[in-house]
Short mmCIF file of C-alpha atoms in Angstrom, two decimals:
data_model
loop_
_atom_site.label_atom_id
_atom_site.label_comp_id
_atom_site.label_asym_id
_atom_site.label_seq_id
_atom_site.Cartn_x
_atom_site.Cartn_y
_atom_site.Cartn_z
CA MET A 1 -1.10 -19.60 29.08
CA ALA A 2 0.33 -21.39 26.10
CA THR A 3 1.51 -20.31 22.75
CA PHE A 4 0.68 -22.27 19.58
CA ASN A 5 2.54 -21.80 16.37
CA VAL A 6 0.95 -22.24 12.89
CA THR A 7 3.44 -23.72 10.54
CA ASN A 8 1.33 -24.49 7.39
CA THR A 9 -1.56 -23.10 5.39
CA MET A 10 -3.62 -26.34 5.50
CA ASP A 11 -7.35 -26.11 6.40
CA ALA A 12 -6.85 -28.74 9.14
CA GLY A 13 -4.28 -31.03 10.79
CA ASN A 14 -1.02 -30.62 12.77
CA GLY A 15 0.47 -27.07 12.38
CA SER A 16 -2.78 -25.66 10.88
CA LEU A 17 -4.62 -22.57 12.23
CA ARG A 18 -7.67 -24.69 12.86
CA ASP A 19 -5.69 -27.04 14.99
CA ALA A 20 -4.06 -24.17 16.97
CA ILE A 21 -7.53 -22.80 17.84
CA ALA A 22 -8.75 -26.21 18.90
CA MET A 23 -5.84 -26.71 21.19
CA ALA A 24 -6.42 -23.14 22.61
CA ASN A 25 -10.17 -24.01 23.12
CA ALA A 26 -9.10 -26.90 25.14
CA THR A 27 -7.40 -24.75 27.88
CA PRO A 28 -9.25 -22.24 30.07
CA ASP A 29 -6.36 -19.76 29.94
CA ALA A 30 -5.81 -16.85 27.60
CA ASP A 31 -3.57 -18.44 25.02
CA THR A 32 -1.70 -16.92 21.92
CA ILE A 33 -1.40 -18.18 18.40
CA THR A 34 1.64 -17.01 16.24
CA PHE A 35 2.55 -17.84 12.72
CA ASP A 36 5.93 -19.13 11.44
CA SER A 37 7.72 -16.59 9.35
CA SER A 38 7.80 -18.98 6.42
CA LEU A 39 4.05 -18.18 5.89
CA THR A 40 4.82 -14.58 4.99
CA GLY A 41 2.78 -13.50 1.85
CA MET A 42 0.62 -16.76 1.95
CA THR A 43 -3.16 -17.48 2.28
CA ILE A 44 -4.81 -19.97 4.70
CA GLY A 45 -7.70 -21.29 2.69
CA LEU A 46 -10.69 -22.64 4.65
CA THR A 47 -12.63 -25.54 3.20
CA SER A 48 -14.33 -27.35 5.95
CA GLY A 49 -16.17 -24.63 7.89
CA GLU A 50 -15.69 -21.48 10.02
CA LEU A 51 -13.07 -21.23 12.74
CA SER A 52 -14.69 -21.33 16.14
CA ILE A 53 -13.27 -19.57 19.17
CA THR A 54 -14.64 -20.43 22.57
CA ASN A 55 -11.94 -19.33 25.06
CA PRO A 56 -9.84 -16.17 25.57
CA LEU A 57 -7.35 -15.93 22.78
CA THR A 58 -4.90 -13.65 21.10
CA ILE A 59 -4.10 -14.27 17.38
CA ASN A 60 -0.97 -12.44 16.39
CA GLY A 61 -0.76 -12.53 12.53
CA LEU A 62 2.31 -11.53 10.45
CA GLY A 63 0.68 -8.37 9.16
CA ALA A 64 -2.39 -7.54 7.17
CA ASN A 65 -0.60 -7.44 3.86
CA LEU A 66 1.46 -10.48 4.72
CA LEU A 67 -1.03 -13.16 5.76
CA THR A 68 -4.59 -13.75 4.74
CA VAL A 69 -7.35 -16.12 6.12
CA ASP A 70 -9.93 -16.78 3.22
CA ALA A 71 -13.12 -18.66 3.52
CA GLN A 72 -13.26 -18.86 -0.32
CA GLN A 73 -16.96 -18.14 -0.73
CA ASN A 74 -17.68 -21.65 0.67
CA GLY A 75 -21.05 -20.53 2.37
CA PHE A 76 -19.57 -19.83 5.92
CA ARG A 77 -17.85 -17.02 7.77
CA VAL A 78 -14.20 -16.89 8.76
CA PHE A 79 -14.42 -16.51 12.54
CA ASN A 80 -17.12 -17.41 14.92
CA ILE A 81 -16.46 -16.16 18.50
CA ASP A 82 -18.77 -17.33 21.14
CA ASN A 83 -18.16 -19.21 24.49
CA GLY A 84 -21.81 -20.21 24.74
CA ASN A 85 -22.61 -18.48 27.98
CA ASN A 86 -23.15 -14.96 29.41
CA ASP A 87 -19.59 -14.53 30.69
CA LEU A 88 -17.72 -12.36 28.26
CA ILE A 89 -14.31 -13.49 27.14
CA ASP A 90 -11.58 -11.27 25.51
CA VAL A 91 -10.28 -12.08 22.01
CA PHE A 92 -7.70 -10.12 20.09
CA ILE A 93 -7.00 -10.51 16.42
CA ASP A 94 -3.90 -8.58 15.06
CA GLY A 95 -2.16 -8.52 11.64
CA LEU A 96 -4.49 -10.52 9.39
CA THR A 97 -6.56 -10.11 6.17
CA ILE A 98 -9.98 -11.76 6.73
CA THR A 99 -11.89 -12.25 3.47
CA GLY A 100 -14.15 -14.56 1.54
CA GLY A 101 -16.85 -15.27 4.10
CA ASN A 102 -20.41 -15.59 2.78
CA PRO A 103 -22.80 -17.13 5.35
CA ILE A 104 -26.49 -17.26 5.23
CA GLY A 105 -27.13 -14.66 8.16
CA GLY A 106 -24.97 -12.08 9.81
CA GLY A 107 -21.26 -11.58 10.21
CA GLY A 108 -19.66 -12.31 6.85
CA GLY A 109 -16.11 -12.06 8.14
CA ILE A 110 -16.54 -12.33 11.82
CA PHE A 111 -19.52 -13.01 14.22
CA THR A 112 -18.77 -12.27 17.95
CA SER A 113 -20.85 -12.21 21.08
CA GLU A 114 -17.73 -11.54 23.19
CA ASN A 115 -15.28 -8.71 23.71
CA LEU A 116 -13.22 -8.46 20.52
CA THR A 117 -10.36 -6.19 19.47
CA VAL A 118 -9.30 -6.14 15.78
CA GLN A 119 -6.10 -4.34 15.23
CA ASP A 120 -3.85 -3.64 12.24
CA SER A 121 -5.97 -5.76 9.95
CA ILE A 122 -8.12 -5.74 6.85
CA ILE A 123 -11.72 -7.06 6.69
CA SER A 124 -12.60 -7.08 3.03
CA GLY A 125 -14.77 -8.86 0.53
CA ASN A 126 -17.10 -10.59 2.83
CA THR A 127 -20.86 -10.92 2.29
CA SER A 128 -23.87 -11.65 4.52
CA THR A 129 -26.99 -12.98 2.73
CA GLY A 130 -30.69 -13.16 3.77
CA ILE A 131 -33.13 -15.85 3.50
CA GLU A 132 -36.25 -15.11 1.54
CA GLY A 133 -39.44 -14.49 3.71
CA GLN A 134 -43.04 -14.39 2.81
CA TYR A 135 -45.26 -11.55 3.93
CA ASP A 136 -43.44 -10.64 7.06
CA ILE A 137 -40.58 -8.52 8.19
CA GLY A 138 -38.25 -11.48 7.77
CA ARG A 139 -35.11 -11.91 9.71
CA SER A 140 -32.28 -9.53 10.44
CA ILE A 141 -29.06 -9.87 8.57
CA ASP A 142 -26.31 -7.82 10.19
CA GLY A 143 -22.58 -6.97 9.51
CA GLY A 144 -21.13 -7.80 6.21
CA GLY A 145 -17.64 -7.37 7.74
CA ILE A 146 -18.22 -7.87 11.46
CA ASN A 147 -21.42 -8.61 13.39
CA SER A 148 -21.16 -8.05 17.16
CA TYR A 149 -23.88 -8.92 19.63
CA GLY A 150 -23.75 -8.12 23.28
CA GLY A 151 -20.01 -7.41 23.68
CA TYR A 152 -17.40 -4.63 23.37
CA LEU A 153 -15.98 -4.28 19.85
CA LYS A 154 -12.88 -2.11 19.39
CA ILE A 155 -11.39 -1.60 15.83
CA VAL A 156 -7.94 -0.04 15.69
CA ASN A 157 -5.89 0.91 12.57
CA THR A 158 -8.01 -1.43 10.57
CA ASP A 159 -9.61 -1.15 7.08
CA ILE A 160 -13.14 -2.56 6.70
CA ILE A 161 -13.68 -2.23 3.09
CA ASN A 162 -15.93 -3.62 0.32
CA ASN A 163 -18.10 -5.87 2.40
CA GLU A 164 -21.84 -6.39 1.74
CA VAL A 165 -25.12 -7.43 3.17
CA LYS A 166 -27.72 -8.59 0.78
CA GLY A 167 -31.45 -8.66 1.68
CA GLN A 168 -34.45 -9.24 -0.51
CA LEU A 169 -38.07 -8.66 -0.65
CA ALA A 170 -40.25 -11.57 0.34
CA ASP A 171 -41.69 -12.03 -3.12
CA GLY A 172 -39.95 -9.39 -5.22
CA ASN A 173 -43.06 -7.30 -5.67
CA PRO A 174 -44.58 -6.12 -2.40
CA GLU A 175 -48.31 -5.40 -2.12
CA PHE A 176 -48.29 -4.58 1.55
CA GLN A 177 -46.31 -2.18 3.61
CA ASN A 178 -44.97 -4.91 5.94
CA ASP A 179 -43.96 -7.13 3.06
CA PHE A 180 -40.16 -6.28 3.50
CA GLY A 181 -38.65 -9.79 3.60
CA ASP A 182 -35.17 -9.56 5.05
CA ASP A 183 -33.75 -6.66 7.30
CA PRO A 184 -30.13 -6.03 6.08
CA ASP A 185 -28.06 -3.93 8.26
CA GLY A 186 -24.47 -2.75 8.61
CA GLY A 187 -22.52 -3.32 5.37
CA GLY A 188 -19.25 -2.94 7.24
CA VAL A 189 -19.96 -3.37 10.95
CA SER A 190 -22.95 -4.12 13.01
CA ILE A 191 -23.34 -3.89 16.81
CA ARG A 192 -26.36 -4.68 18.98
CA ASN A 193 -26.59 -4.29 22.76
CA GLY A 194 -22.87 -3.40 22.97
CA GLN A 195 -20.27 -0.73 22.64
CA LEU A 196 -18.22 0.11 19.43
CA ASN A 197 -14.94 2.09 19.41
CA VAL A 198 -13.37 2.86 16.10
CA VAL A 199 -9.89 4.44 16.19
CA ASP A 200 -7.47 5.25 13.41
CA SER A 201 -9.43 3.21 10.98
CA THR A 202 -11.26 3.31 7.64
CA ILE A 203 -14.80 1.93 6.93
CA SER A 204 -15.29 2.34 3.23
CA GLY A 205 -17.06 1.03 0.13
CA ASN A 206 -19.38 -1.18 1.99
CA LYS A 207 -22.94 -1.81 0.79
CA VAL A 208 -26.38 -2.85 2.00
CA THR A 209 -29.05 -3.80 -0.51
CA GLY A 210 -32.76 -4.80 -0.29
CA GLY A 211 -35.57 -4.69 2.23
CA LEU A 212 -35.36 -2.48 5.35
CA SER A 213 -31.74 -1.31 4.87
CA ASP A 214 -29.88 0.63 7.55
CA GLY A 215 -26.29 1.54 8.13
CA GLY A 216 -24.20 1.26 4.96
CA GLY A 217 -20.92 1.64 6.92
CA ILE A 218 -21.90 1.01 10.62
CA TYR A 219 -25.17 -0.06 12.16
CA GLY A 220 -25.87 0.30 15.92
CA TRP A 221 -28.88 -0.81 17.99
CA TYR A 222 -29.01 -0.02 21.75
CA SER A 223 -25.27 0.57 21.57
CA ASP A 224 -22.87 3.48 22.09
CA ILE A 225 -20.65 4.26 19.08
CA THR A 226 -17.46 6.39 19.13
CA VAL A 227 -15.53 7.21 15.94
CA THR A 228 -12.02 8.88 16.45
CA ASN A 229 -9.39 9.84 13.82
CA SER A 230 -11.18 7.67 11.32
CA THR A 231 -12.73 7.90 7.80
CA ILE A 232 -16.23 6.64 7.01
CA SER A 233 -16.60 7.00 3.26
CA GLY A 234 -18.22 5.71 0.12
CA ASN A 235 -20.76 3.41 1.85
CA THR A 236 -24.17 2.91 0.32
CA LEU A 237 -27.69 1.78 1.07
CA GLU A 238 -29.81 0.57 -1.94
CA GLY A 239 -33.17 -0.34 -0.81
CA THR A 240 -36.63 -0.90 -1.94
CA ALA A 241 -38.48 0.07 1.22
CA LEU A 242 -37.11 2.19 4.13
CA GLY A 243 -33.46 2.98 4.71
CA SER A 244 -31.41 5.28 6.89
CA GLY A 245 -27.76 6.02 7.63
CA GLY A 246 -25.57 5.63 4.55
CA GLY A 247 -22.40 6.08 6.67
CA ILE A 248 -23.52 5.56 10.25
CA TYR A 249 -26.84 4.39 11.78
CA ASN A 250 -27.43 4.30 15.47
CA ARG A 251 -30.74 3.91 17.29
CA HIS A 252 -31.18 3.91 21.14
CA GLY A 253 -27.57 4.73 21.73
CA ASN A 254 -25.23 7.66 21.84
CA THR A 255 -22.88 8.52 18.98
CA THR A 256 -19.70 10.52 19.29
CA ILE A 257 -17.66 11.58 16.17
CA ALA A 258 -14.21 13.24 16.67
CA ASN A 259 -11.41 14.27 14.31
CA SER A 260 -12.98 12.21 11.58
CA THR A 261 -14.34 12.43 8.11
CA ILE A 262 -17.81 11.22 7.05
CA ALA A 263 -17.87 11.60 3.29
CA ASN A 264 -19.63 10.44 0.14
CA ASN A 265 -22.00 7.97 1.83
CA SER A 266 -25.58 7.62 0.33
CA THR A 267 -28.94 6.25 1.05
CA LEU A 268 -31.31 5.39 -2.02
CA MET A 269 -34.73 4.00 -1.58
CA THR A 270 -36.74 3.26 -4.76
CA SER A 271 -40.15 2.03 -3.70
CA GLU A 272 -43.19 4.26 -3.75
CA PHE A 273 -43.09 4.45 0.07
CA GLY A 274 -39.33 4.52 0.13
CA SER A 275 -37.96 6.85 2.88
CA ALA A 276 -34.26 7.57 3.12
CA ASP A 277 -32.86 9.61 6.07
CA GLY A 278 -29.25 10.46 6.98
CA GLY A 279 -27.07 10.18 4.04
CA GLY A 280 -24.03 10.61 6.23
CA ILE A 281 -25.21 10.06 9.88
CA PHE A 282 -28.51 8.86 11.27
CA SER A 283 -29.05 9.11 15.03
CA ARG A 284 -32.41 8.45 16.79
CA ASN A 285 -33.28 8.15 20.49
CA GLY A 286 -29.75 9.12 21.48
CA ASP A 287 -27.42 12.00 21.57
CA LEU A 288 -25.12 12.80 18.67
CA GLU A 289 -21.84 14.88 19.07
CA ILE A 290 -19.65 15.83 16.24
CA THR A 291 -16.33 17.75 16.94
CA ASN A 292 -13.34 18.62 14.76
CA SER A 293 -14.78 16.74 11.98
CA THR A 294 -15.94 17.09 8.39
CA VAL A 295 -19.30 15.71 6.93
CA SER A 296 -19.25 16.25 3.25
CA GLY A 297 -20.71 14.90 0.01
CA ASN A 298 -23.36 12.60 1.53
CA SER A 299 -26.76 12.27 -0.02
CA ALA A 300 -30.23 10.86 0.77
CA VAL A 301 -32.61 10.14 -1.95
CA GLY A 302 -36.09 8.65 -1.71
CA LEU A 303 -39.55 8.87 -3.10
CA ASP A 304 -41.14 9.41 0.15
CA ARG A 305 -39.99 11.63 3.18
CA THR A 306 -36.15 11.95 2.98
CA ASP A 307 -34.29 14.16 5.47
CA GLY A 308 -30.87 15.04 6.63
CA GLY A 309 -28.46 14.68 3.63
CA GLY A 310 -25.38 15.04 5.90
CA VAL A 311 -26.75 14.54 9.52
CA TYR A 312 -30.04 13.42 10.77
CA SER A 313 -30.88 13.63 14.53
CA LYS A 314 -34.19 12.80 16.10
CA ASN A 315 -35.29 12.47 19.72
CA GLY A 316 -31.98 13.43 20.98
CA ASN A 317 -29.54 16.31 21.47
CA LEU A 318 -27.32 17.35 18.65
CA THR A 319 -23.91 18.97 19.34
CA VAL A 320 -21.65 20.19 16.49
CA ALA A 321 -18.44 22.08 17.34
CA ASN A 322 -15.46 23.19 15.27
CA SER A 323 -16.74 21.23 12.33
CA THR A 324 -17.52 21.50 8.55
CA ILE A 325 -20.84 20.34 6.98
CA SER A 326 -20.46 20.83 3.26
CA TYR A 327 -21.98 19.64 -0.11
CA ASN A 328 -24.58 17.26 1.35
CA SER A 329 -28.01 16.88 -0.16
CA THR A 330 -31.53 15.55 0.25
CA ALA A 331 -33.82 14.76 -2.82
CA GLY A 332 -37.34 13.47 -2.90
CA ASN A 333 -40.99 14.46 -2.57
CA SER A 334 -40.42 15.81 0.93
CA ALA A 335 -36.68 16.30 1.52
CA ASP A 336 -35.48 18.71 4.30
CA GLY A 337 -32.25 19.58 5.93
CA GLY A 338 -29.68 19.09 3.10
CA GLY A 339 -26.79 19.65 5.62
CA ILE A 340 -28.43 18.97 9.01
CA PHE A 341 -31.92 17.83 10.03
CA SER A 342 -32.74 18.04 13.78
CA SER A 343 -36.03 17.06 15.30
CA SER A 344 -37.42 16.65 18.97
CA GLY A 345 -34.13 17.70 20.67
CA ILE A 346 -31.83 20.59 21.11
CA ALA A 347 -29.37 21.50 18.45
CA THR A 348 -26.22 23.28 19.59
CA ILE A 349 -23.84 24.36 16.81
CA THR A 350 -20.53 26.29 17.72
CA ASN A 351 -17.82 27.62 15.45
CA SER A 352 -18.87 25.50 12.53
CA THR A 353 -19.18 25.93 8.86
CA ILE A 354 -22.28 24.67 7.01
CA TYR A 355 -21.75 25.40 3.34
CA GLY A 356 -22.90 24.49 -0.10
CA ASN A 357 -25.64 21.98 1.08
CA SER A 358 -28.83 21.44 -0.80
CA ALA A 359 -32.42 20.19 -0.27
CA ASP A 360 -35.36 19.72 -2.56
CA GLY A 361 -37.59 20.67 0.35
CA ARG A 362 -36.71 23.15 3.13
CA GLY A 363 -33.43 24.19 4.76
CA GLY A 364 -30.71 23.52 2.43
CA GLY A 365 -28.11 24.09 5.16
CA LEU A 366 -30.15 23.48 8.37
CA PHE A 367 -33.69 22.31 9.20
CA SER A 368 -34.65 22.25 12.86
CA GLU A 369 -37.88 21.27 14.59
CA GLY A 370 -36.72 21.80 18.12
CA ARG A 371 -34.64 24.43 20.05
CA THR A 372 -31.68 25.76 18.13
CA ASN A 373 -28.54 27.37 19.54
CA LEU A 374 -26.04 28.89 17.01
CA THR A 375 -22.80 30.58 18.02
CA ASN A 376 -19.95 31.74 15.83
CA THR A 377 -21.35 29.66 12.84
CA ILE A 378 -21.45 30.12 9.12
CA ILE A 379 -24.45 28.91 7.11
CA ALA A 380 -24.14 29.88 3.41
CA ASN A 381 -24.39 28.98 -0.28
CA SER A 382 -27.36 26.66 0.25
CA THR A 383 -30.08 25.48 -2.12
CA GLY A 384 -33.40 25.51 -0.33
CA ARG A 385 -32.67 28.49 2.06
CA ASP A 386 -29.90 28.52 4.39
CA ALA A 387 -31.91 27.65 7.49
CA VAL A 388 -35.49 26.88 8.20
CA LEU A 389 -36.50 26.66 11.94
CA LYS A 390 -39.90 25.40 12.98
CA THR A 391 -39.87 27.70 16.06
CA SER A 392 -39.15 30.62 13.75
CA LYS A 393 -36.24 31.86 15.79
CA ILE A 394 -32.70 30.96 16.82
CA ASP A 395 -32.89 30.50 20.66
CA THR A 396 -29.27 31.40 21.24
CA ASN A 397 -28.04 33.64 18.42
CA VAL A 398 -24.49 34.86 18.91
CA ASN A 399 -22.33 36.21 16.08
CA ASN A 400 -23.51 34.02 13.38
CA LEU A 401 -23.02 34.65 9.61
CA ILE A 402 -26.13 33.55 7.68
CA GLU A 403 -25.79 34.51 4.01
CA ASP A 404 -29.44 35.02 3.17
CA GLY A 405 -29.96 37.15 6.32
CA HIS A 406 -32.81 35.03 7.94
CA TYR A 407 -33.36 34.94 11.69
CA ASN A 408 -31.52 38.16 12.32
CA PRO A 409 -27.90 36.98 12.17
CA PHE A 410 -25.00 39.14 13.28
CA LEU A 411 -23.69 39.08 9.68
CA SER A 412 -25.09 38.31 6.25
CA GLY A 413 -23.74 38.11 2.77
CA ASP A 414 -20.90 36.10 1.14
CA PRO A 415 -18.61 34.71 3.78
CA GLY A 416 -15.66 34.52 1.51
CA LEU A 417 -14.54 30.88 1.81
CA GLY A 418 -12.15 28.84 -0.14
CA PRO A 419 -12.66 25.38 -1.49
CA LEU A 420 -13.11 22.37 0.59
CA GLN A 421 -9.50 21.13 0.78
CA ASN A 422 -6.63 20.11 2.92
CA ASN A 423 -5.58 23.23 4.77
CA GLY A 424 -3.60 21.43 7.40
CA GLY A 425 -4.82 18.99 10.05
CA SER A 426 -6.37 15.59 9.56
CA THR A 427 -9.68 16.86 8.00
CA GLU A 428 -10.57 19.17 5.09
CA THR A 429 -11.82 22.58 5.78
CA HIS A 430 -12.83 25.80 3.98
CA ALA A 431 -10.22 28.47 4.50
CA LEU A 432 -11.34 32.12 5.09
CA LEU A 433 -10.09 34.18 2.20
CA SER A 434 -8.05 37.37 3.16
CA ASP A 435 -11.22 39.68 2.58
CA SER A 436 -13.68 37.39 4.43
CA ILE A 437 -16.14 39.24 6.74
CA ALA A 438 -15.91 36.36 9.12
CA ILE A 439 -12.32 37.21 10.24
CA ASP A 440 -12.21 38.53 13.81
CA ALA A 441 -16.11 38.75 13.87
CA GLY A 442 -16.92 36.05 16.44
CA ASP A 443 -17.59 36.14 20.12
CA ASN A 444 -14.77 34.84 22.36
CA GLY A 445 -17.27 33.77 25.02
CA GLY A 446 -18.94 31.54 22.67
CA ALA A 447 -15.61 29.81 21.90
CA THR A 448 -14.91 29.00 25.47
CA GLY A 449 -13.38 25.54 25.68
CA LEU A 450 -12.07 25.50 22.04
CA THR A 451 -8.28 25.69 22.21
CA PHE A 452 -7.62 25.06 18.52
CA ASP A 453 -9.70 25.34 15.42
CA GLN A 454 -10.98 22.32 13.51
CA ARG A 455 -7.48 21.33 12.21
CA GLY A 456 -6.18 20.68 15.81
CA GLN A 457 -2.92 21.47 17.41
CA GLU A 458 -0.75 24.25 15.87
CA PHE A 459 -3.93 26.17 14.75
CA ASP A 460 -4.95 28.38 17.56
CA ARG A 461 -8.61 29.00 17.91
CA ILE A 462 -8.28 32.69 18.96
CA VAL A 463 -5.82 34.73 16.88
CA ASN A 464 -5.44 38.50 16.91
CA GLY A 465 -7.53 38.87 19.97
CA THR A 466 -11.02 37.87 18.56
CA VAL A 467 -12.17 34.48 17.27
CA ASP A 468 -13.21 34.03 13.60
CA ILE A 469 -16.66 32.86 12.76
CA GLY A 470 -16.75 29.21 11.38
CA ALA A 471 -14.58 26.16 11.88
CA TYR A 472 -11.38 27.70 10.43
CA GLU A 473 -9.20 30.32 12.18
CA VAL A 474 -6.83 32.58 10.13
CA GLN A 475 -3.38 32.25 11.78
CA GLU A 476 -0.78 34.97 12.17
CA PRO A 477 1.38 35.37 9.07
CA GLN A 478 4.53 33.47 9.45
CA PRO A 479 7.83 35.00 8.48
CA PRO A 480 9.04 33.86 4.99
CA ALA A 481 11.31 30.82 5.04
CA PRO A 482 14.90 31.77 4.45
CA GLU A 483 16.26 31.04 1.05
CA PRO A 484 18.26 27.91 1.02
CA GLN A 485 22.00 28.63 1.48
CA PRO A 486 24.89 26.44 0.40
CA PRO A 487 26.12 24.30 3.28
CA THR A 488 28.75 25.70 5.41
CA PRO A 489 31.90 23.62 4.81
CA GLU A 490 33.42 21.98 7.71
CA PRO A 491 36.47 23.86 9.03
CA GLN A 492 39.74 22.54 7.41
CA PRO A 493 43.31 22.98 8.81
CA PRO A 494 45.18 25.91 7.13
CA THR A 495 46.89 25.12 4.00
CA PRO A 496 50.72 25.32 4.65
CA GLU A 497 52.79 27.84 2.75
CA PRO A 498 54.84 26.19 -0.10
CA GLN A 499 58.27 25.12 0.91
CA PRO A 500 61.27 24.75 -1.15
CA PRO A 501 61.84 21.24 -2.29
CA THR A 502 63.79 19.10 0.04
CA PRO A 503 67.29 18.70 -1.38
CA GLU A 504 68.51 15.21 -2.31
CA PRO A 505 70.63 13.77 0.33
CA GLN A 506 74.29 14.63 0.09
CA PRO A 507 77.34 12.75 1.33
CA PRO A 508 78.32 14.08 4.71
CA THR A 509 80.62 17.17 4.63
CA PRO A 510 84.08 16.01 5.80
CA GLU A 511 85.56 17.48 8.82
CA PRO A 512 87.71 20.51 8.11
CA GLN A 513 91.45 19.66 7.47
CA PRO A 514 94.42 21.80 8.13
CA PRO A 515 95.50 23.55 4.99
CA THR A 516 97.89 21.69 2.81
CA PRO A 517 101.31 23.33 3.11
CA GLU A 518 102.83 24.83 -0.02
CA PRO A 519 105.43 22.57 -1.57
CA GLN A 520 108.98 23.07 -0.34
CA PRO A 521 112.03 22.52 -2.20
CA PRO A 522 113.34 19.11 -1.50
CA THR A 523 115.42 18.70 1.57
CA PRO A 524 118.97 18.31 0.37
CA GLU A 525 120.56 15.01 1.15
CA PRO A 526 122.85 15.31 4.12
CA GLN A 527 126.31 16.19 3.12
CA PRO A 528 129.39 15.65 5.10
CA PRO A 529 130.19 18.58 7.09
CA THR A 530 132.24 21.22 5.29
CA TYR A 531 135.45 22.08 6.99
CA LEU A 532 137.27 25.33 6.38
CA GLN A 533 140.28 24.44 4.34
CA ARG A 534 143.55 25.68 5.75
CA GLN A 535 145.12 27.84 3.19
CA PRO A 536 148.69 27.76 2.72
CA TYR A 537 150.47 30.51 4.50
CA HIS A 538 152.11 33.09 2.31
CA PRO A 539 154.22 35.62 3.81
CA HIS A 540 153.47 39.19 2.91
CA ARG A 541 154.52 39.77 -0.38
#
């Protein structure tokens, strides 16, 4: 296992990315490519063709916003990952922006037939273009951003945005139903015969145009797709024939959506036989499971049959739990199931909110042609009746609130919901207003296995003893936050009492002296001794 360091932004030659990949391809081991820090903020422009990876490899970029690999619209993709045999190799790409690819065929940014993980990266501004056919179905053009065939594809903390797949009719003016020219699929990501796992990522603003168009954001064929903590939004199909799955399309595989948002995706078919299904999600011949997620603002518009503005499920079981399906729509000559369309399978919907959806045909909120199980669910404010069931009954009907009262719900009337907005958690929800009839009106047994409401941790699913109807649970009132107090000062030592000023230094006090004697009269000078004078003797007179 060797490490090769890229030191310049040249297309080829010593120190280039192309040269590092060539050296890695020459060894059978799983090598690593790194980039010198001097390349921070720079772009590696490709001029001589795609970068071909044939052996196990890890590419550690400097960061998606710090290093770009750009094919510069030169008629080829950025990376081609294929070892030429059936033994899958593992390739990791981390910390790059991949842009400017525009090959004829699939995989505008990356084509892979191996196991690929893309992490902390941006795949943006790539295009796959079809070749004009003549009176036949033409060829398939897959994956404006990434096209994966036969391997495992994992996308982690990555933005796949503003990529496009362009198809075209064979002669621009079809006269026969099979004159569809190219088959463009997967504006952001396409996967066939593999497995796709999208985590903490955004797939947004991708586009598919022309021909038989499927999967504006994600396209899957005989593949299992899992989307977790991610956003699939603003992806579009604009076709002239048949088109399905504005956000996600998956056929012959299972689809799992958890803690995610599928919003504002669309399918638009303009030919006289144009059929557009599944504005948000299209699933056929596989099971579809949606939990703790929001599907909102998606639309399906076609001149022919158009079903499932938010969710379309056919020939598979549909499970929706703790989720919100709001403001989706279908429009056309025969447009059913504005929120959800379910056919030829079992639809099981638990503690979910289906609100404000519309259909030009039947079932603005829900249209079901198979068995339908509803528990603790709101269906309200729909255009085109809240629910239309071909079996004329709800097979399992437990504590539901259907505003227009069809199918003998537990409650009917206005559910009292707030707007779709951020009420906590990672996805938008409709809060239950304080006077909502859905509060404490659910069945606890029906909520078995649901620990939290749609918003996740910190939002218990059962509060006050009885579960609420819908995806949102009113929580116990919290005590008001205390008013801010000034910070407590740190304790200080006590201030000393004032002291008299220190006297200026004095000369030392002399030791006490004996008192000075009072002055004495001067001592007389010594005199010669005085002798008594002998007096002359005088006899008595």
